[in-house]
Coordinates of C-alpha atoms and ligand atoms in Angstrom, one line a residue:
X71 CA 38.5 -12.1 -35.5
X72 CA 36.6 -8.9 -36.9
X73 CA 35.8 -6.5 -34.2
X74 CA 32.1 -7.2 -34.2
X75 CA 32.7 -10.6 -33.2
X76 CA 35.4 -9.7 -30.8
X77 CA 33.2 -6.9 -29.1
X78 CA 30.4 -9.8 -27.9
X79 CA 33.2 -12.3 -27.3
X80 CA 34.2 -9.6 -24.5
X81 CA 30.9 -9.2 -23.7
X82 CA 30.3 -13.0 -23.3
X83 CA 33.5 -13.0 -21.1
X84 CA 32.3 -10.3 -19.0
X85 CA 29.1 -12.0 -18.1
X86 CA 26.8 -9.8 -19.8
X87 CA 23.6 -11.5 -19.9
X88 CA 21.4 -9.1 -21.7
X89 CA 21.6 -5.7 -24.2
X90 CA 19.2 -3.4 -24.7
X91 CA 18.9 -1.4 -27.7
X92 CA 17.8 -0.3 -31.2
X93 CA 19.6 -1.0 -34.8
X94 CA 20.9 0.7 -37.3
X95 CA 23.3 0.7 -40.5
X96 CA 26.5 1.7 -38.5
X97 CA 26.3 -1.4 -36.0
X98 CA 24.8 -4.1 -38.1
X99 CA 27.7 -6.3 -38.0
X100 CA 27.3 -6.6 -34.3
X101 CA 23.7 -7.5 -34.7
X102 CA 24.8 -9.8 -37.4
X103 CA 26.7 -11.9 -34.7
X104 CA 24.1 -11.9 -31.8
X105 CA 22.8 -15.4 -33.2
X106 CA 26.5 -16.6 -32.0
X107 CA 26.3 -15.4 -28.4
X108 CA 24.5 -16.1 -25.5
X109 CA 23.4 -12.8 -25.0
X110 CA 19.6 -11.9 -24.7
X111 CA 18.8 -8.6 -27.2
X112 CA 16.0 -7.0 -26.0
X113 CA 14.6 -4.7 -28.9
X114 CA 12.9 -1.7 -27.3
X115 CA 11.2 0.7 -29.3
X116 CA 13.2 4.1 -28.8
X117 CA 16.9 4.1 -27.5
X118 CA 16.0 6.5 -24.5
X119 CA 14.0 2.9 -23.3
X120 CA 17.0 1.0 -24.1
X121 CA 19.3 3.1 -21.7
X122 CA 16.5 3.6 -18.7
X123 CA 16.1 -0.3 -19.1
X124 CA 19.9 -0.8 -18.8
X125 CA 19.4 1.3 -15.8
X126 CA 16.6 -0.3 -14.0
X127 CA 18.6 -3.9 -14.6
X128 CA 21.5 -2.2 -12.9
X129 CA 19.6 -0.8 -9.9
X130 CA 17.4 -3.8 -9.4
X131 CA 20.3 -6.5 -10.2
X132 CA 23.7 -4.6 -8.9
X133 CA 25.2 -5.7 -12.4
X134 CA 26.3 -3.4 -14.8
X135 CA 23.7 -2.4 -17.4
X136 CA 24.4 -2.6 -21.4
X137 CA 22.7 -0.5 -24.3
X138 CA 23.4 -0.1 -27.7
X139 CA 22.3 2.4 -30.3
X140 CA 23.4 3.1 -33.7
X141 CA 25.3 6.4 -34.7
X142 CA 23.8 9.8 -35.1
X143 CA 20.0 10.0 -33.6
X144 CA 20.5 6.6 -32.1
X145 CA 23.2 8.2 -30.1
X146 CA 21.2 11.2 -29.2
X147 CA 18.1 9.6 -28.3
X148 CA 20.3 7.8 -25.5
X149 CA 21.4 10.9 -23.9
X150 CA 18.5 11.4 -21.7
X151 CA 19.0 7.8 -20.3
X152 CA 22.9 8.3 -20.0
X153 CA 22.7 11.6 -18.1
X154 CA 19.8 9.7 -15.9
X155 CA 22.4 7.2 -15.0
X156 CA 25.4 9.4 -14.2
X157 CA 23.3 11.6 -12.0
X158 CA 22.7 8.4 -10.1
X159 CA 25.9 6.6 -10.2
X160 CA 24.5 3.7 -11.7
X161 CA 26.8 1.1 -13.4
X162 CA 26.2 1.3 -17.4
X163 CA 28.2 0.5 -20.6
X164 CA 26.3 2.0 -23.6
X165 CA 27.9 1.3 -27.0
X166 CA 26.9 3.7 -30.4
X167 CA 27.6 2.9 -33.7
X168 CA 29.9 5.7 -35.4
X169 CA 30.4 6.5 -39.3
X170 CA 33.6 5.0 -40.6
X171 CA 36.9 6.6 -39.1
X172 CA 37.7 7.9 -42.6
X173 CA 34.4 10.1 -42.3
X174 CA 34.6 11.4 -39.1
X175 CA 34.0 15.1 -39.0
X176 CA 33.0 15.5 -42.6
X177 CA 29.4 15.8 -41.3
X178 CA 28.3 12.2 -42.6
X179 CA 25.0 10.7 -42.8
X180 CA 24.2 10.0 -39.3
X181 CA 27.3 11.3 -37.9
X182 CA 27.1 12.9 -34.6
X183 CA 30.0 13.7 -31.9
X184 CA 28.6 11.5 -29.3
X185 CA 31.8 11.7 -27.2
X186 CA 31.7 15.5 -27.1
X187 CA 27.7 15.2 -26.5
X188 CA 28.4 12.8 -23.9
X189 CA 31.4 14.1 -21.8
X190 CA 29.9 15.9 -19.1
X191 CA 27.2 13.0 -18.6
X192 CA 29.4 9.9 -18.6
X193 CA 32.1 8.7 -15.9
X194 CA 34.5 8.2 -19.1
X195 CA 33.7 7.5 -22.8
X196 CA 35.6 6.3 -25.7
X197 CA 36.1 6.4 -29.4
X198 CA 37.8 3.5 -30.6
X199 CA 39.9 3.9 -33.6
X200 CA 41.7 1.0 -33.6
X201 CA 40.2 -2.6 -33.7
X202 CA 43.4 -3.9 -31.7
X203 CA 42.4 -1.6 -29.0
X204 CA 38.9 -2.7 -28.6
X205 CA 39.4 -5.5 -25.9
X206 CA 41.2 -3.3 -23.2
X207 CA 38.6 -0.4 -23.9
X208 CA 35.7 -2.9 -23.1
X209 CA 37.6 -4.3 -20.0
X210 CA 38.4 -0.5 -18.9
X211 CA 34.7 0.2 -19.5
X212 CA 33.1 -2.5 -17.4
X213 CA 35.8 -1.9 -14.7
X214 CA 35.2 1.8 -14.5
X215 CA 31.3 1.6 -14.8
X216 CA 31.0 -0.5 -11.7
X217 CA 34.3 0.5 -9.5
X218 CA 34.7 3.4 -7.4
X219 CA 31.7 5.6 -7.5
X220 CA 29.8 3.9 -10.1
X221 CA 28.5 5.5 -13.6
X222 CA 27.9 5.1 -17.4
X223 CA 30.4 4.8 -19.7
X224 CA 30.1 5.1 -23.7
X225 CA 32.4 3.5 -26.0
X226 CA 31.7 4.8 -29.6
X227 CA 32.5 2.5 -32.5
X228 CA 32.9 3.3 -35.9
X229 CA 31.8 0.9 -38.6
X230 CA 35.2 0.6 -40.0
X231 CA 36.7 -1.0 -36.6
X232 CA 33.6 -3.2 -36.1
X233 CA 34.6 -4.6 -39.4
X234 CA 38.5 -4.8 -39.3
X235 CA 40.2 -8.2 -38.4
X236 CA 42.4 -8.6 -34.8
X237 CA 44.3 -11.5 -33.3
X238 CA 43.7 -9.3 -29.9
X239 CA 42.0 -11.1 -26.7
X240 CA 40.1 -10.1 -24.0
X241 CA 42.4 -9.2 -21.0
X242 CA 41.6 -10.5 -17.4
X243 CA 42.6 -7.0 -15.7
X244 CA 42.0 -3.5 -16.8
X245 CA 44.9 -1.4 -15.5
X246 CA 44.1 2.5 -15.6
X247 CA 47.0 4.8 -14.4
X248 CA 45.5 7.5 -12.1
X249 CA 42.5 5.7 -11.5
X250 CA 42.7 4.1 -8.0
X251 CA 39.3 4.4 -5.8
X252 CA 40.0 4.4 -2.1
X253 CA 38.0 1.2 -0.8
X254 CA 39.4 1.1 2.6
X255 CA 38.4 4.0 4.9
X256 CA 41.6 5.7 6.6
X257 CA 41.2 4.0 10.6
X258 CA 42.3 7.5 12.5
X259 CA 39.3 8.9 10.6
X260 CA 37.1 6.0 11.4
X261 CA 38.2 6.4 15.0
X262 CA 37.4 9.9 15.1
X263 CA 34.2 9.1 13.6
X264 CA 33.5 6.5 16.4
X265 CA 34.3 9.2 18.7
X266 CA 32.1 11.9 17.4
X267 CA 29.0 9.3 18.0
X268 CA 30.0 8.7 21.4
X269 CA 30.2 12.1 22.4
X270 CA 27.2 13.2 20.2
X271 CA 23.5 13.8 22.0
X272 CA 21.7 14.5 19.0
X273 CA 23.1 12.2 16.6
X274 CA 21.4 10.9 12.8
X275 CA 22.4 8.7 10.2
X276 CA 21.3 10.4 6.7
X277 CA 21.9 7.9 4.2
X278 CA 21.9 7.7 0.5
X279 CA 22.0 5.6 -2.4
X280 CA 25.9 5.1 -2.2
X281 CA 24.7 2.8 0.5
X282 CA 22.9 0.7 -1.6
X283 CA 25.7 0.6 -4.3
X284 CA 28.2 -0.6 -2.2
X285 CA 26.2 -3.5 -0.5
X286 CA 26.2 -1.4 2.9
X287 CA 22.6 -2.2 4.3
X288 CA 23.3 -5.1 6.6
X289 CA 26.3 -2.9 8.3
X290 CA 24.3 0.1 8.1
X291 CA 21.4 -1.8 9.8
X292 CA 23.9 -3.1 12.5
X293 CA 25.3 0.5 13.1
X294 CA 21.8 1.6 14.0
X295 CA 21.0 -1.3 16.2
X296 CA 24.3 -1.1 18.0
X297 CA 23.9 2.9 18.8
X298 CA 20.4 3.5 18.8
X299 CA 20.8 6.5 16.1
X300 CA 17.9 7.5 14.0
X301 CA 18.1 6.6 10.4
X302 CA 16.5 9.1 7.7
X303 CA 17.3 8.3 3.9
X304 CA 17.3 10.3 0.6
X305 CA 14.8 9.2 -2.2
X306 CA 17.9 7.2 -3.7
X307 CA 18.4 5.5 -0.3
X308 CA 14.9 4.5 0.2
X309 CA 14.6 0.5 1.3
X310 CA 18.5 0.6 2.9
X311 CA 17.0 0.7 5.9
X312 CA 13.6 -0.9 7.0
X313 CA 10.9 1.9 7.2
X314 CA 9.0 -0.2 10.0
X315 CA 12.0 -0.3 12.3
X316 CA 11.0 2.2 15.0
X317 CA 14.5 3.9 14.0
X318 CA 13.7 4.8 10.9
X319 CA 12.5 8.5 10.1
X320 CA 11.7 7.7 6.3
X321 CA 12.6 10.1 3.7
X322 CA 14.2 13.5 4.6
X323 CA 14.0 16.6 2.3
X324 CA 11.9 18.7 0.0
X325 CA 8.9 16.2 0.7
X326 CA 10.2 14.4 3.6
X327 CA 8.6 13.7 6.7
X328 CA 8.3 16.4 9.3
X329 CA 9.9 14.4 11.8
X330 CA 13.1 13.6 9.6
X331 CA 13.3 17.2 8.9
X332 CA 12.9 18.3 12.3
X333 CA 15.9 15.6 13.6
X334 CA 18.3 16.8 10.9
X335 CA 17.6 20.5 11.9
X336 CA 18.1 19.6 15.3
X337 CA 20.7 17.1 15.2
X338 CA 24.3 17.7 16.7
X339 CA 26.0 14.9 14.7
X340 CA 25.0 14.3 10.8
X341 CA 26.5 10.9 9.7
X342 CA 26.2 11.2 5.8
X343 CA 26.6 7.8 4.4
X344 CA 27.1 7.7 0.6
X345 CA 24.6 10.8 0.2
X346 CA 25.7 14.0 -1.1
X347 CA 23.6 16.9 0.6
X348 CA 21.8 17.4 -2.4
X349 CA 19.6 20.8 -2.9
X350 CA 16.2 18.7 -2.2
X351 CA 17.6 17.8 1.0
X352 CA 19.4 20.8 2.6
X353 CA 16.8 23.5 1.4
X354 CA 19.0 26.8 1.7
X355 CA 22.2 25.8 2.7
X356 CA 23.3 28.6 4.7
X357 CA 20.2 27.5 7.1
X358 CA 20.9 24.0 7.1
X359 CA 21.7 22.2 10.3
X360 CA 23.1 25.1 12.2
X361 CA 24.2 22.8 15.3
X362 CA 25.3 19.7 13.5
X363 CA 29.1 18.5 13.2
X364 CA 29.2 16.9 9.9
X365 CA 30.9 13.6 9.4
X366 CA 30.6 12.0 5.6
X367 CA 31.5 8.8 4.3
X368 CA 32.0 8.4 0.6
X369 CA 33.8 6.6 -1.9
X370 CA 34.3 10.2 -4.1
X371 CA 36.5 12.5 -2.5
X372 CA 35.1 15.1 -4.7
X373 CA 31.8 14.6 -3.0
X374 CA 32.8 15.6 0.2
X375 CA 32.8 19.5 1.2
X376 CA 31.0 20.2 -2.5
X377 CA 27.9 21.4 -0.8
X378 CA 28.6 21.6 3.0
X379 CA 31.3 21.9 5.3
X380 CA 32.4 18.3 6.6
X381 CA 34.1 18.1 10.1
X382 CA 35.2 14.1 10.1
X383 CA 35.6 13.2 6.3
X384 CA 35.8 9.4 5.7
X385 CA 36.9 8.5 2.4
X386 CA 36.1 5.0 1.0
X387 CA 33.7 2.0 0.3
X388 CA 30.4 2.5 2.8
X389 CA 30.5 -1.1 3.5
X390 CA 34.0 -1.3 4.4
X391 CA 34.0 1.9 6.6
X392 CA 30.8 0.7 8.2
X393 CA 32.4 -2.7 8.9
X394 CA 35.4 -1.3 10.3
X395 CA 32.8 1.4 12.4
X396 CA 31.1 -1.3 13.8
X397 CA 33.8 -2.9 15.1
X398 CA 34.8 -0.1 17.4
X399 CA 31.9 2.3 17.8
X400 CA 30.1 2.7 21.1
X401 CA 26.7 4.0 21.8
X402 CA 26.3 7.7 23.0
X403 CA 24.0 8.8 25.7
X404 CA 21.2 9.8 23.3
X405 CA 17.9 8.7 25.6
X406 CA 16.5 12.3 25.5
X407 CA 17.1 12.2 21.9
X408 CA 15.4 9.0 21.3
X409 CA 12.3 10.4 23.4
X410 CA 12.2 13.5 21.2
X411 CA 12.3 11.9 17.9
X412 CA 9.5 9.2 19.4
X413 CA 7.2 12.5 20.4
X414 CA 7.9 14.3 16.9
X415 CA 6.7 11.1 15.1
X416 CA 3.4 10.9 16.8
X417 CA 3.1 14.6 16.5
X418 CA 3.5 14.9 12.7
X419 CA 2.5 11.4 11.7
X420 CA 2.2 11.0 7.8
X421 CA -1.0 10.8 7.0
X422 CA -3.7 11.7 4.0
X423 CA -7.5 12.6 3.5
X424 CA -8.4 8.8 3.6
X425 CA -11.9 9.0 3.0
X426 CA -14.4 7.8 0.1
X427 CA -12.6 9.5 -3.0
X428 CA -9.9 7.7 -4.7
X429 CA -6.8 8.9 -3.1
X430 CA -3.2 8.1 -4.7
X431 CA -2.0 7.4 -1.3
X432 CA -4.4 4.6 -0.6
X433 CA -3.6 3.1 -4.2
X434 CA 0.2 3.3 -2.9
X435 CA -0.7 1.1 0.3
X436 CA -2.6 -1.2 -1.2
X437 CA 0.1 -2.2 -3.6
X438 CA 2.0 -2.9 -1.0
X439 CA -0.6 -4.9 0.9
X440 CA -1.3 -7.1 -2.2
X441 CA 2.5 -7.7 -3.0
X442 CA 3.3 -8.3 0.3
X443 CA 6.0 -5.6 0.1
X444 CA 8.0 -7.9 -1.9
X445 CA 7.8 -6.0 -5.3
X446 CA 10.1 -3.8 -7.1
X447 CA 8.6 -0.5 -7.5
X448 CA 9.8 1.8 -10.2
X449 CA 8.3 5.2 -10.6
X450 CA 8.0 8.2 -12.9
X451 CA 8.6 11.7 -12.0
X452 CA 6.4 14.2 -10.2
X453 CA 3.6 13.6 -7.4
X454 CA 3.5 9.8 -8.4
X455 CA 7.2 9.7 -7.7
X456 CA 7.0 11.2 -4.3
X457 CA 3.3 9.8 -3.0
X458 CA 5.5 6.2 -3.9
X459 CA 8.4 7.3 -1.7
X460 CA 6.0 8.4 1.1
X461 CA 3.4 5.5 1.8
X462 CA 4.9 2.2 0.1
X463 CA 6.9 2.0 3.3
X464 CA 10.3 0.4 1.6
X465 CA 12.1 -2.5 3.5
X466 CA 14.6 -3.6 1.3
X467 CA 17.5 -2.5 -0.8
X468 CA 16.9 -2.2 -4.9
X469 CA 13.6 -2.3 -4.5
X470 CA 12.9 1.3 -5.0
X471 CA 13.9 2.6 -8.5
X472 CA 13.6 6.2 -9.5
X473 CA 15.1 9.0 -11.6
X474 CA 16.4 10.8 -8.4
X475 CA 18.9 13.3 -9.4
X476 CA 18.0 14.3 -13.1
X477 CA 14.2 13.7 -12.2
X478 CA 13.5 12.1 -15.7
X479 CA 9.9 11.9 -16.8
X480 CA 9.6 8.7 -19.0
X481 CA 12.2 6.7 -16.6
X482 CA 9.6 4.4 -14.7
X483 CA 8.2 2.3 -17.2
X484 CA 11.5 1.2 -19.5
X485 CA 13.3 0.9 -15.9
X486 CA 10.5 -1.4 -14.7
X487 CA 10.9 -3.5 -18.0
X488 CA 15.1 -3.4 -17.2
X489 CA 14.4 -4.9 -13.6
X490 CA 11.6 -7.4 -14.6
X491 CA 14.2 -9.0 -16.8
X492 CA 17.1 -8.8 -14.1
X493 CA 14.4 -10.2 -11.6
X494 CA 12.0 -12.3 -13.6
X495 CA 10.4 -13.9 -10.4
X496 CA 9.5 -10.6 -8.7
X497 CA 6.5 -8.7 -9.2
X498 CA 7.4 -5.4 -10.9
X499 CA 5.4 -2.2 -10.7
X500 CA 5.8 1.2 -12.3
X501 CA 3.8 3.8 -10.3
X502 CA 3.2 6.6 -12.5
X503 CA 1.6 9.8 -13.8
X504 CA -0.4 10.5 -16.7
X505 CA 1.7 12.6 -18.1
X506 CA 5.2 10.8 -17.7
X507 CA 3.8 7.4 -18.7
X508 CA 3.1 8.9 -22.5
X509 CA 6.8 9.6 -22.8
X510 CA 7.8 6.2 -23.0
X511 CA 4.2 4.1 -23.5
X512 CA 5.5 2.8 -26.4
X513 CA 7.8 0.2 -24.5
X514 CA 4.3 -1.3 -24.0
X515 CA 5.1 -3.3 -27.4
X516 CA 8.7 -4.3 -25.9
X517 CA 6.9 -5.9 -22.8
X518 CA 4.4 -7.6 -24.5
X519 CA 6.7 -9.2 -27.2
X520 CA 9.3 -10.1 -24.7
X521 CA 6.7 -11.4 -22.1
X522 CA 7.6 -9.1 -19.5
X523 CA 4.8 -8.7 -17.0
X524 CA 5.4 -5.3 -15.8
X525 CA 2.4 -3.9 -13.9
X526 CA 1.7 0.1 -14.7
X527 CA -0.3 1.9 -12.0
X528 CA -0.9 5.5 -13.6
X529 CA -2.2 7.9 -11.0
X530 CA -4.6 9.4 -13.4
X531 CA -5.3 13.2 -12.3
X532 CA -5.1 14.5 -16.0
X533 CA -2.6 17.1 -15.0
X534 CA 1.3 17.4 -15.0
X535 CA 0.3 17.2 -11.3
X536 CA 3.6 18.0 -9.8
X537 CA 4.1 21.3 -11.7
X538 CA 0.3 22.4 -11.2
X539 CA 1.0 22.0 -7.6
X540 CA 3.5 24.4 -7.7
X541 CA 1.4 26.7 -10.1
X542 CA -1.4 26.2 -7.4
X543 CA 1.2 27.3 -4.4
X544 CA 3.4 30.0 -6.7
X545 CA 1.8 31.2 -9.6
X546 CA -1.7 31.6 -8.4
X547 CA -3.4 28.8 -9.6
X548 CA -2.6 29.8 -13.0
X549 CA -2.4 26.3 -14.7
X550 CA -0.6 27.0 -18.1
X551 CA 0.4 24.0 -19.7
X552 CA -0.3 21.7 -17.4
X553 CA -4.0 20.6 -17.9
X554 CA -4.1 17.0 -19.7
X555 CA -7.2 17.0 -20.9
X556 CA -6.4 15.1 -24.4
X557 CA -5.1 12.0 -22.5
X558 CA -5.5 8.8 -24.8
X559 CA -8.2 6.0 -23.2
X560 CA -5.2 4.1 -21.3
X561 CA -7.2 0.7 -21.4
X562 CA -7.7 1.2 -25.0
X563 CA -3.9 2.0 -25.6
X564 CA -3.0 -1.2 -23.5
X565 CA -5.3 -3.0 -25.6
X566 CA -4.2 -1.8 -28.9
X567 CA -0.7 -3.1 -27.6
X568 CA -1.8 -6.6 -26.8
X569 CA -1.9 -5.5 -22.9
X570 CA -4.5 -5.8 -20.2
X571 CA -6.0 -2.5 -19.3
X572 CA -8.0 -2.0 -16.4
X573 CA -9.5 1.5 -15.3
X574 CA -10.3 2.0 -11.8
X575 CA -12.6 5.0 -10.5
X576 CA -13.7 3.7 -7.1
X577 CA -12.0 3.2 -3.7
X578 CA -13.6 -0.1 -3.5
X579 CA -12.3 -1.5 -6.8
X580 CA -8.8 -0.9 -6.2
X581 CA -7.9 -4.1 -4.6
X582 CA -9.9 -6.3 -7.0
X583 CA -8.3 -4.5 -9.7
X584 CA -4.8 -5.3 -8.5
X585 CA -5.6 -8.7 -7.7
X586 CA -6.8 -9.3 -11.5
X587 CA -3.5 -7.4 -12.6
X588 CA -1.4 -9.7 -10.3
X589 CA -2.9 -13.1 -11.8
X590 CA -2.8 -11.8 -15.5
X591 CA 0.7 -13.5 -16.8
X592 CA 1.4 -10.3 -19.2
X593 CA 1.8 -6.2 -18.6
X594 CA -1.1 -4.7 -17.3
X595 CA -2.0 -1.2 -17.7
X596 CA -4.0 0.4 -14.7
X597 CA -5.8 3.7 -14.9
X598 CA -6.3 5.2 -11.7
X599 CA -8.8 7.9 -11.6
X600 CA -7.6 9.6 -8.5
X601 CA -8.8 13.0 -6.8
X602 CA -7.4 15.2 -9.2
X603 CA -6.0 18.2 -7.0
X604 CA -4.3 16.4 -4.5
X605 CA -0.9 17.6 -3.3
X606 CA 2.3 16.1 -1.8
X607 CA 2.5 17.1 1.8
X608 CA 4.7 17.6 3.5
X609 CA 6.7 20.4 1.4
X610 CA 9.9 22.5 1.9
X611 CA 9.3 25.1 -1.3
X612 CA 12.5 25.5 -3.2
X613 CA 15.2 27.5 -1.9
X614 CA 14.1 28.2 1.6
X615 CA 15.2 26.9 5.0
X616 CA 13.7 23.1 5.7
X617 CA 12.2 25.5 8.9
X618 CA 9.8 26.8 6.4
X619 CA 8.3 23.4 5.6
X620 CA 4.7 23.4 5.1
X621 CA 2.9 20.7 6.4
X622 CA -0.3 20.9 4.3
X623 CA -2.2 18.6 7.1
X624 CA -5.5 20.7 8.2
Ligands
LIG719 C1 11.7 15.0 -19.2 C2 10.7 15.7 -18.3 N1 10.0 17.3 -18.6 C3 9.5 17.9 -17.8 C4 9.8 17.6 -16.4 C5 9.3 18.5 -15.5 N2 8.4 17.8 -14.8 C6 8.6 17.3 -13.3 S1 7.1 16.6 -12.7 C7 6.1 17.1 -14.0 C8 4.8 16.6 -14.1 C9 4.7 15.1 -14.1 O1 3.6 14.8 -14.2 P1 2.7 13.2 -14.6 O2 3.4 12.3 -15.2 O3 1.5 13.1 -14.9 O4 2.6 13.0 -12.6 P2 2.0 13.6 -11.2 O5 2.9 14.7 -10.9 O6 0.7 14.2 -12.1 O7 2.1 12.5 -10.5 C10 7.1 17.7 -14.7 C11 6.4 18.1 -16.4 C12 10.4 16.5 -15.7 N3 10.8 16.2 -14.8 N4 11.2 15.6 -16.9

């Protein structure tokens, strides 16, 4: 069998249903074989879109996303998408074409050292030099991408390897010496954690995306119900715990709720669950949670003690560790703590100026209402992302897709396309800024031609809003480079691509527009002309203690 055919054979055996990508000379042998395999190929209009779509597919479904690009510029165009997936631990396998092996290093046409370029942004990568190694490498790649702490893996495929013949077949198992993720937590550590919980007076569960990746939401909910410990989540953890549960404190950190930040700062036990103490969470690290003991559950041992000291480390799969913990844990005496938290929640609610103006927070609340909270929400980056996190009220895992670690503008729309492919029966929104959407709006063609009915809600403030907010607060309102007065007419833009466009300028038109968009069977781009200089509150300025949080509410 030729290498190219063997590759698709292996992918079919791996259960790959869909690949996002873009062709070019060095991968044409693979494209030539697509007709013989039941793998859906979705042609995006830029390789970045393909990588984000594979990422969105993975986040929404829990399966490994797959993308493909040609050598040279095709591979380098994938880089932002791969880095985004890497930062957020998303399982992905990316294939790139490469010049023939005898030309590698010759500055051949469309040659780029993609293995070198992506080494720091992949969990692992391979240059295949012998077709006989291809099946083993593919098996390993899918295993690595989805096991332990998930992440992207890249396989670089020289053209002569794809054209060479081999008798090898797909192996049943991957065996990688030295790679043995620890899934089962050490019983002694779990016991220590249970004791710490029972002793604590002010415990808090601080939960991140790793809990969603492990499928640990149900065990987490059980733990909270059993112990009555309050739960706060990171951006990537949104949905893992229902935000309408009285124990939920919503999101913490730079734009988290006042009460989540007060609670973590005042706590005496932080139980970090599949989270990594990112600087957007901790603020100034030396002043973070001064009275707290820290317990940390994570599958990646290198994550422990990276940013904060840890008193009770538990290395293991979050779901399995919580399952064991739930068998032995007993609630502590935390009545006064719960009362204190209730008081904070009452004193510092998440509110916004809900007047006659078209406010972004109102739009987000209405998206939740008209979809019954059942939608999958992808976001771009900036204010749109933070308002979505603050005001949608997520209740289920895998319903909030956002580039948390890398903060990639342009992520949301192609990720929403990938999510819609994974979940054809769900409503999928991209909540966007007018700046971010322009980074990948070309994918409207992908959505229209493939009948992918994603709804885009642009919160249009004609600014690079989040950066403008920083300029307002820290640069004396010097709005250098952030005024987007040359925006296109987004309604006409949508129509030019064959999608529906709707402009909404008044509050009263929000719900009718959303209903119209939901009724329409194809992609819709909604241009919400929001109050221009709205800010995201509360806010912890970068690099200071969480205690210096600004409520912004007057
Ligand atoms: C690719 C990329 N370039 C630059 C930035 C820096 N950045 C962060 S937020 C932001 C503004 C986003 O503006 P917009 O998409 O209009 O959203 P808004 O904040 O107004 O909701 C910028 C430029 C980024 N995050 N990603």
